[in-house]
Short mmCIF file of N, CA and C in Angstrom, two decimals:
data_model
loop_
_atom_site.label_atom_id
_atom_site.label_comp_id
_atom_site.label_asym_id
_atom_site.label_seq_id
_atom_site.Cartn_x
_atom_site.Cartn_y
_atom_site.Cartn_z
N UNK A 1 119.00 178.46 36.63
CA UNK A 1 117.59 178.37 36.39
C UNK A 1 116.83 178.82 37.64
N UNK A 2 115.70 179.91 37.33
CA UNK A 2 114.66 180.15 38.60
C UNK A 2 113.93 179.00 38.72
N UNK A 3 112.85 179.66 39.70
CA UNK A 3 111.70 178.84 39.64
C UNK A 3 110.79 178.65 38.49
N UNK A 4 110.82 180.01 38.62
CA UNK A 4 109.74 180.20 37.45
C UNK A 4 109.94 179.27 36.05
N UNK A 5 111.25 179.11 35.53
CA UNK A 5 111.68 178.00 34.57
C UNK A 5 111.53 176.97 34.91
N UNK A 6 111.67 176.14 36.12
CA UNK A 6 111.46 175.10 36.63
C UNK A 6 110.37 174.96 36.77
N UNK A 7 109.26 175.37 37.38
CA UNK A 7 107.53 175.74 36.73
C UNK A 7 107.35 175.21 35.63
N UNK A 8 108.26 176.42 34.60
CA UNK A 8 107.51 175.82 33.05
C UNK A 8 107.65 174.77 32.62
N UNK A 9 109.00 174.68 33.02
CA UNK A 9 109.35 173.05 32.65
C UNK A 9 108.59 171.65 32.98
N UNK A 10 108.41 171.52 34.27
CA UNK A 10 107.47 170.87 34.86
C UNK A 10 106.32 170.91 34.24
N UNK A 11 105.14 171.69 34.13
CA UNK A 11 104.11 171.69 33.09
C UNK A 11 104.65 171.20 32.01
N UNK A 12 105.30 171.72 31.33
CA UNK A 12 105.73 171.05 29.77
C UNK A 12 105.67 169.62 29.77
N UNK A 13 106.39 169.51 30.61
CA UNK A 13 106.92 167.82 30.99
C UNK A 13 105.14 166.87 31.61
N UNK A 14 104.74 167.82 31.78
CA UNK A 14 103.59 167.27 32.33
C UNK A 14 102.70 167.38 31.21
N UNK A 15 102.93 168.13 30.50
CA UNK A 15 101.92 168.43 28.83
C UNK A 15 102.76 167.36 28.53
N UNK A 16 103.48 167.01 27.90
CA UNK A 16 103.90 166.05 27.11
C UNK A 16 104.15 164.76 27.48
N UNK A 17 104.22 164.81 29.20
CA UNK A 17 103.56 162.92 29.28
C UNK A 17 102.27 163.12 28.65
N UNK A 18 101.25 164.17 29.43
CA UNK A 18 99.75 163.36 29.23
C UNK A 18 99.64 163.06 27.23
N UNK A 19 100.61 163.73 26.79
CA UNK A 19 100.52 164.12 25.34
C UNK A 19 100.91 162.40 24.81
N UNK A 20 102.07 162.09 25.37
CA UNK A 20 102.41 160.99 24.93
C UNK A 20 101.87 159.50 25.41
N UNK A 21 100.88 159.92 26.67
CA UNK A 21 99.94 158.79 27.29
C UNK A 21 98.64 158.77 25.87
N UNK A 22 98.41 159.67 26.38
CA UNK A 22 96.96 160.13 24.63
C UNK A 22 97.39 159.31 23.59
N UNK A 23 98.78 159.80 22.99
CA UNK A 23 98.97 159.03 21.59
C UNK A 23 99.32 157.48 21.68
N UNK A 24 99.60 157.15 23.10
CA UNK A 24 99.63 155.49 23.18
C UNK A 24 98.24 154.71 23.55
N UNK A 25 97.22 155.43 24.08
CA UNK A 25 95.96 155.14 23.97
C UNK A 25 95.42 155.04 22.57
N UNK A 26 95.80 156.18 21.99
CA UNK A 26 95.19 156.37 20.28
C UNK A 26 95.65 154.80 19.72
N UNK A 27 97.44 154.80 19.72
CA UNK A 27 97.85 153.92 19.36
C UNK A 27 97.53 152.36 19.55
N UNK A 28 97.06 152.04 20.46
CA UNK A 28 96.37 150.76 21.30
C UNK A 28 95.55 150.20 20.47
N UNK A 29 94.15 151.90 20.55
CA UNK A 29 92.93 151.88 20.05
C UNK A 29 92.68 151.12 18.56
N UNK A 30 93.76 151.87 18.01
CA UNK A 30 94.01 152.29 16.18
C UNK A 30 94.33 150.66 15.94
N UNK A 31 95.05 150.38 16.81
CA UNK A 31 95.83 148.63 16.48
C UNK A 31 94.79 147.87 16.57
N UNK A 32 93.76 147.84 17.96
CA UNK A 32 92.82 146.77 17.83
C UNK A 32 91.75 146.65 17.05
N UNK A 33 91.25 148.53 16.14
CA UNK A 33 90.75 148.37 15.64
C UNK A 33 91.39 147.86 14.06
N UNK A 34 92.29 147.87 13.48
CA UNK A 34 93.18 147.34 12.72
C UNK A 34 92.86 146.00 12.66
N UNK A 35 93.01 145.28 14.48
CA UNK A 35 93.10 144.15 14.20
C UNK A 35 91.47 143.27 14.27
N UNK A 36 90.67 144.06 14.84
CA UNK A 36 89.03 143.73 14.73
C UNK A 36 89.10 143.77 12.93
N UNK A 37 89.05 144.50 12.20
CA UNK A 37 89.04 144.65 10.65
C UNK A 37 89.80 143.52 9.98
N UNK A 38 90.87 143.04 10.16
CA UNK A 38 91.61 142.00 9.56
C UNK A 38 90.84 141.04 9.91
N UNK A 39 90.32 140.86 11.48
CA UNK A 39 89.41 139.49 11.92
C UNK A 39 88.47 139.52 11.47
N UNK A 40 87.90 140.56 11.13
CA UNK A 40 86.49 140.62 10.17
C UNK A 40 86.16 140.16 8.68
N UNK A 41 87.43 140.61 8.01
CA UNK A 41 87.76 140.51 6.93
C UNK A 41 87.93 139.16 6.72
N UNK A 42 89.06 138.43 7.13
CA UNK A 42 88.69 136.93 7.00
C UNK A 42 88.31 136.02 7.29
N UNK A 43 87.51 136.66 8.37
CA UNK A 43 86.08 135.29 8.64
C UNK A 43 84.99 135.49 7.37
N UNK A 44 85.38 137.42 6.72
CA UNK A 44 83.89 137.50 5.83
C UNK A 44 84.61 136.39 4.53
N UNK A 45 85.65 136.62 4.07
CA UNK A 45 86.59 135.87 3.34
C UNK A 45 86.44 134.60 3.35
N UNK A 46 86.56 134.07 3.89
CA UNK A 46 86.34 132.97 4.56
C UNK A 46 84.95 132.06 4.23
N UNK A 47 84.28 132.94 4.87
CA UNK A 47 82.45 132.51 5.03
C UNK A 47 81.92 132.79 3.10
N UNK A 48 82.41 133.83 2.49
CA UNK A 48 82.26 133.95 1.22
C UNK A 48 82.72 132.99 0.17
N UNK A 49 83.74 132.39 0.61
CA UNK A 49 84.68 131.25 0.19
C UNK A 49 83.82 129.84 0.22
N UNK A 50 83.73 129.69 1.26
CA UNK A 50 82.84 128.28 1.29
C UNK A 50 81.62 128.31 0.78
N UNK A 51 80.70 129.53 1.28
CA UNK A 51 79.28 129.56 0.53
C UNK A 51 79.68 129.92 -1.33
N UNK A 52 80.39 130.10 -2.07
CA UNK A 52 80.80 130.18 -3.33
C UNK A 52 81.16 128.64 -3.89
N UNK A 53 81.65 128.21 -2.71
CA UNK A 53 82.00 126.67 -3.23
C UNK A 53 81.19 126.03 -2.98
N UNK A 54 79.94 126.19 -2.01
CA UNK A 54 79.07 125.36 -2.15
C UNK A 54 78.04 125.58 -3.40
N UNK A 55 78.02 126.90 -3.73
CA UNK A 55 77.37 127.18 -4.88
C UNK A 55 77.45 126.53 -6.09
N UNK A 56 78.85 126.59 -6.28
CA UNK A 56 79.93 125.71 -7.35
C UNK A 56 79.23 124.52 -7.54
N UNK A 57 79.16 123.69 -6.06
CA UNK A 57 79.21 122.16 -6.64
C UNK A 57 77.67 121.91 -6.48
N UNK A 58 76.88 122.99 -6.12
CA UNK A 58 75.18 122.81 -6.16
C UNK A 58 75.30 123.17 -7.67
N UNK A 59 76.02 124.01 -8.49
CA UNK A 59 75.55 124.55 -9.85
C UNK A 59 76.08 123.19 -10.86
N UNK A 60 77.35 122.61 -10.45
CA UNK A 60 77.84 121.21 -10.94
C UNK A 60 76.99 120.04 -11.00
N UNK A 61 76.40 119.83 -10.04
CA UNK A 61 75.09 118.26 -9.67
C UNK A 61 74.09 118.97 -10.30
N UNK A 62 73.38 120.27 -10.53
CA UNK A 62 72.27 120.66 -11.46
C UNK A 62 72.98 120.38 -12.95
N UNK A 63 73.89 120.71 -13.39
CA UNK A 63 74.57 120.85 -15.27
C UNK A 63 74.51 119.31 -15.05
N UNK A 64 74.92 118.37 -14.54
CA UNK A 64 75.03 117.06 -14.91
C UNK A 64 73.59 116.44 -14.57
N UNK A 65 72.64 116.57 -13.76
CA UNK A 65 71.20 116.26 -13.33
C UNK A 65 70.46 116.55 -14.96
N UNK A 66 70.71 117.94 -15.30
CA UNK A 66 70.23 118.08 -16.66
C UNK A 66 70.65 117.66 -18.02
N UNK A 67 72.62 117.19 -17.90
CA UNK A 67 72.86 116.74 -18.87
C UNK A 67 72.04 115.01 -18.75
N UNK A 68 71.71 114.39 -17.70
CA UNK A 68 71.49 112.95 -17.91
C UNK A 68 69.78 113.24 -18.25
N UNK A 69 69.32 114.55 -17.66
CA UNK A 69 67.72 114.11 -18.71
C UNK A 69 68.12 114.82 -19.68
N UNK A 70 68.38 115.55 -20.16
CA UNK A 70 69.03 115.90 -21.76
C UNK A 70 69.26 114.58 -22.54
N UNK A 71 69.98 113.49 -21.85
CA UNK A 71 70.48 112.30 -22.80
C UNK A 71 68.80 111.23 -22.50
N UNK A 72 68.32 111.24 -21.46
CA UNK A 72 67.44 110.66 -21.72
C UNK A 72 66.08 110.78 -22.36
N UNK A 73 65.81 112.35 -23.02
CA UNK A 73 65.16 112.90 -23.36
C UNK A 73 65.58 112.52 -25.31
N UNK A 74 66.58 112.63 -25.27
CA UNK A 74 67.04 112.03 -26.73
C UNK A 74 66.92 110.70 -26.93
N UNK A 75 67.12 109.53 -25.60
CA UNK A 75 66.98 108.30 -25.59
C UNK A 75 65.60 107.70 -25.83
N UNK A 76 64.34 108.56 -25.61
CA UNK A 76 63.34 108.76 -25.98
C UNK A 76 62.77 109.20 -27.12
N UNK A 77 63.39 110.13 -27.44
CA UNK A 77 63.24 110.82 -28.95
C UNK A 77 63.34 109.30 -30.00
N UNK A 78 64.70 109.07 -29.81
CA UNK A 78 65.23 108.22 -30.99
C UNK A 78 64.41 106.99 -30.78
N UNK A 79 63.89 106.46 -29.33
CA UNK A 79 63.20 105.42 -29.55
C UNK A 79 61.74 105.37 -30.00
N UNK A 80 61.21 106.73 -30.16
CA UNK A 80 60.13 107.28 -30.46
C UNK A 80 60.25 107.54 -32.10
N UNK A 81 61.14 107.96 -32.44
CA UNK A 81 61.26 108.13 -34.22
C UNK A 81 61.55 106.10 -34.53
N UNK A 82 62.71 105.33 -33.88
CA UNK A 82 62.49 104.38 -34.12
C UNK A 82 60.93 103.26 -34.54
N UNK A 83 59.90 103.76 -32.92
CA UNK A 83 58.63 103.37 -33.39
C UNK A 83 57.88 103.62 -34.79
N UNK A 84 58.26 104.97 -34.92
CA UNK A 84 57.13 105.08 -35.85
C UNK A 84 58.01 104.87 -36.95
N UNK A 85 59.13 104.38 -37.27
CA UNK A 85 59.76 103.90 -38.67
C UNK A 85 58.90 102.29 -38.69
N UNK A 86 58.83 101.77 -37.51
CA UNK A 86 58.28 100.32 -37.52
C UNK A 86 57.12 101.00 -38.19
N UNK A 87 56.06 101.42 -37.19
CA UNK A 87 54.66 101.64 -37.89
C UNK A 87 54.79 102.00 -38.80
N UNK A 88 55.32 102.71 -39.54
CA UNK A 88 55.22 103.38 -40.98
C UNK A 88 55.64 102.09 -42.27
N UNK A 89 56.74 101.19 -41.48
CA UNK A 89 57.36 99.93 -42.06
C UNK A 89 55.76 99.12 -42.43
N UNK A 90 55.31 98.85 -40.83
CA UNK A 90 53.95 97.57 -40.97
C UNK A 90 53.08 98.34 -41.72
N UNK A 91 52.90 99.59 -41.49
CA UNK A 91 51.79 100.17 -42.30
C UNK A 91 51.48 100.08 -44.01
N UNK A 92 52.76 99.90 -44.29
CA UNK A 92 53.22 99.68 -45.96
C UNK A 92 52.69 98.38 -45.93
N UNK A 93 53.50 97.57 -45.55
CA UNK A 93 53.30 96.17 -45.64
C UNK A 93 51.69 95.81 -45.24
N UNK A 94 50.82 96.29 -45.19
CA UNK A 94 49.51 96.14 -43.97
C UNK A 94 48.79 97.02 -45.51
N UNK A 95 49.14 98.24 -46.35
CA UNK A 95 48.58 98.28 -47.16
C UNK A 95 48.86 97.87 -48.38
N UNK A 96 49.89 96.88 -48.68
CA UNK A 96 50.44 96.19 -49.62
C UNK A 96 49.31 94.56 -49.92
N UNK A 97 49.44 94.31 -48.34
CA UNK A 97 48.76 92.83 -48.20
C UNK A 97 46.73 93.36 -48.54
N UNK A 98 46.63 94.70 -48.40
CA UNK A 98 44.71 94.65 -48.50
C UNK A 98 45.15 94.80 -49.95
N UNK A 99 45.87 95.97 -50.60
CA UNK A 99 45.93 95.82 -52.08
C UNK A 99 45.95 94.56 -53.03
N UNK A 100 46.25 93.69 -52.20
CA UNK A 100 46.71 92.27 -52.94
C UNK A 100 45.66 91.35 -53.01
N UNK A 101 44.78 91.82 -51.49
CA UNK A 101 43.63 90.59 -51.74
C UNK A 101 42.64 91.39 -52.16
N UNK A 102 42.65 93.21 -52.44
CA UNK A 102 41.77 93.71 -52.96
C UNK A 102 41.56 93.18 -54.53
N UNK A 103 42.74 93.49 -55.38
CA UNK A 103 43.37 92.63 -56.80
C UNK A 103 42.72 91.18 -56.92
N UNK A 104 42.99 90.32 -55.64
CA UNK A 104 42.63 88.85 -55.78
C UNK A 104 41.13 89.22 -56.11
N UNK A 105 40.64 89.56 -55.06
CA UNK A 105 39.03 90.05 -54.80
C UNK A 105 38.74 90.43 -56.74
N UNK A 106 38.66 91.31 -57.25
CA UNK A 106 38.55 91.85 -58.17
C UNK A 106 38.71 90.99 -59.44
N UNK A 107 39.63 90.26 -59.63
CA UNK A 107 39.87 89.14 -60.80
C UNK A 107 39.12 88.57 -61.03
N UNK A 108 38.48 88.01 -61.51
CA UNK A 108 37.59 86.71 -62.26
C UNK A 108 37.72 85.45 -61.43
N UNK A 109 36.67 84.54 -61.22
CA UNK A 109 37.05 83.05 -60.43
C UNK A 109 38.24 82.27 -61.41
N UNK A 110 37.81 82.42 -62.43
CA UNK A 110 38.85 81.41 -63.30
C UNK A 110 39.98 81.70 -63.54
N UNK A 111 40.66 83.01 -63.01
CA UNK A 111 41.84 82.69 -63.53
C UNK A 111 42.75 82.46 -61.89
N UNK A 112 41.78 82.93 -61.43
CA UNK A 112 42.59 82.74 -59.53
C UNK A 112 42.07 81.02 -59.11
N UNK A 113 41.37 80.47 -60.04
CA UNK A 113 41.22 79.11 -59.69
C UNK A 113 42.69 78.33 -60.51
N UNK A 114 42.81 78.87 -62.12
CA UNK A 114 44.08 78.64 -62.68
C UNK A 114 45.19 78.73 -62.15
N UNK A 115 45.23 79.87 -60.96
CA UNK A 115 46.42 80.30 -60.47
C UNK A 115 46.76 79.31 -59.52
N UNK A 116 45.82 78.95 -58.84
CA UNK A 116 45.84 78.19 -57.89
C UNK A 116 45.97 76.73 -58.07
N UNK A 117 45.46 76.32 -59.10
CA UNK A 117 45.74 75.05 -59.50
C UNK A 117 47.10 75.25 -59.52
N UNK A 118 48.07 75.92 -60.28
CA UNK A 118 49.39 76.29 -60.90
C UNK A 118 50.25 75.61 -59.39
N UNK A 119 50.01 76.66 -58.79
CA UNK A 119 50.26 76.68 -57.81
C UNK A 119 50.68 75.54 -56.57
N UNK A 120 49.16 74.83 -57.01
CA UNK A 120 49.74 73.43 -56.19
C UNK A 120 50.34 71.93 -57.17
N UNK A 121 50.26 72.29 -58.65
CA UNK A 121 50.97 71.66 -59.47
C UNK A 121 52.86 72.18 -59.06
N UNK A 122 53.17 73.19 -58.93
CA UNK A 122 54.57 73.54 -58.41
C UNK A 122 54.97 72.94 -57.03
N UNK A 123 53.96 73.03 -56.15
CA UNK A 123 54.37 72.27 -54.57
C UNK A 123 54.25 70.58 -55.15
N UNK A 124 53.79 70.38 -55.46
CA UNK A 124 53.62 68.43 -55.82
C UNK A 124 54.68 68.40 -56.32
N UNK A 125 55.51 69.19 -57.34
CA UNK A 125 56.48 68.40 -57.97
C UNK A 125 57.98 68.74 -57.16
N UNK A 126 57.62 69.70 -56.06
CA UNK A 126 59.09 69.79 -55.26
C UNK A 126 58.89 68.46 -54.49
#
């Protein structure tokens, strides 16, 4: 071997450290950014995870907040249709009792004095 080969060689050798310094820099680079992305990824993972579950159990305490006025909204209803079965009940009875003394009203003295005599002739003899 001359010089002149020993020259080239040397450069070569000197091209292909700096060649193989480069691709272990690249390589370094490429990894930490690899590993910045994985750390990113599951903190976002992560942070998405918990705010989803808090969502969850905020959307859970609203469905049950609304199922108990849902039931108390019916607990009302029914005690509200209950009322007015009463009123509608007394109301009968309330126009049963004016019809009756309207009738009394209307009859003749003598036969509601007859009736009445009748009447306490049945209590005397119990």
């Amino acid at each position: 071997m001359d010089d002149n080969e020993r020259e080239y060689f040397r450069q070569q050798l000197a091209a292909l450290d700096g060649a193989r310094r480069r691709w272990r820099l690249a390589t370094f680079v490429l990894l930490g950014a690899i590993g910045l992305f994985l750390l990113m990824s599951t903190g976002t993972l992560l942070t998405f995870g918990l705010f989803q579950t808090q969502r969850l159990r905020e959307a859970r305490a609203a469905e049950q907040e609304a199922r108990a006025q849902a039931q108390i909204v019916e607990q009302l209803r029914q005690a509200e249709q209950r009322a007015r079965d009463q009123a509608e009940k007394a109301e009968a009875v309330a126009r049963e009792q004016v019809d009756k003394a309207l009738q009394e009203a209307r009859r003749p003295k003598k036969e509601t004095e007859q009736e009445t005599k009748a009447g306490d002739k049945k209590k005397s003899n119990k």
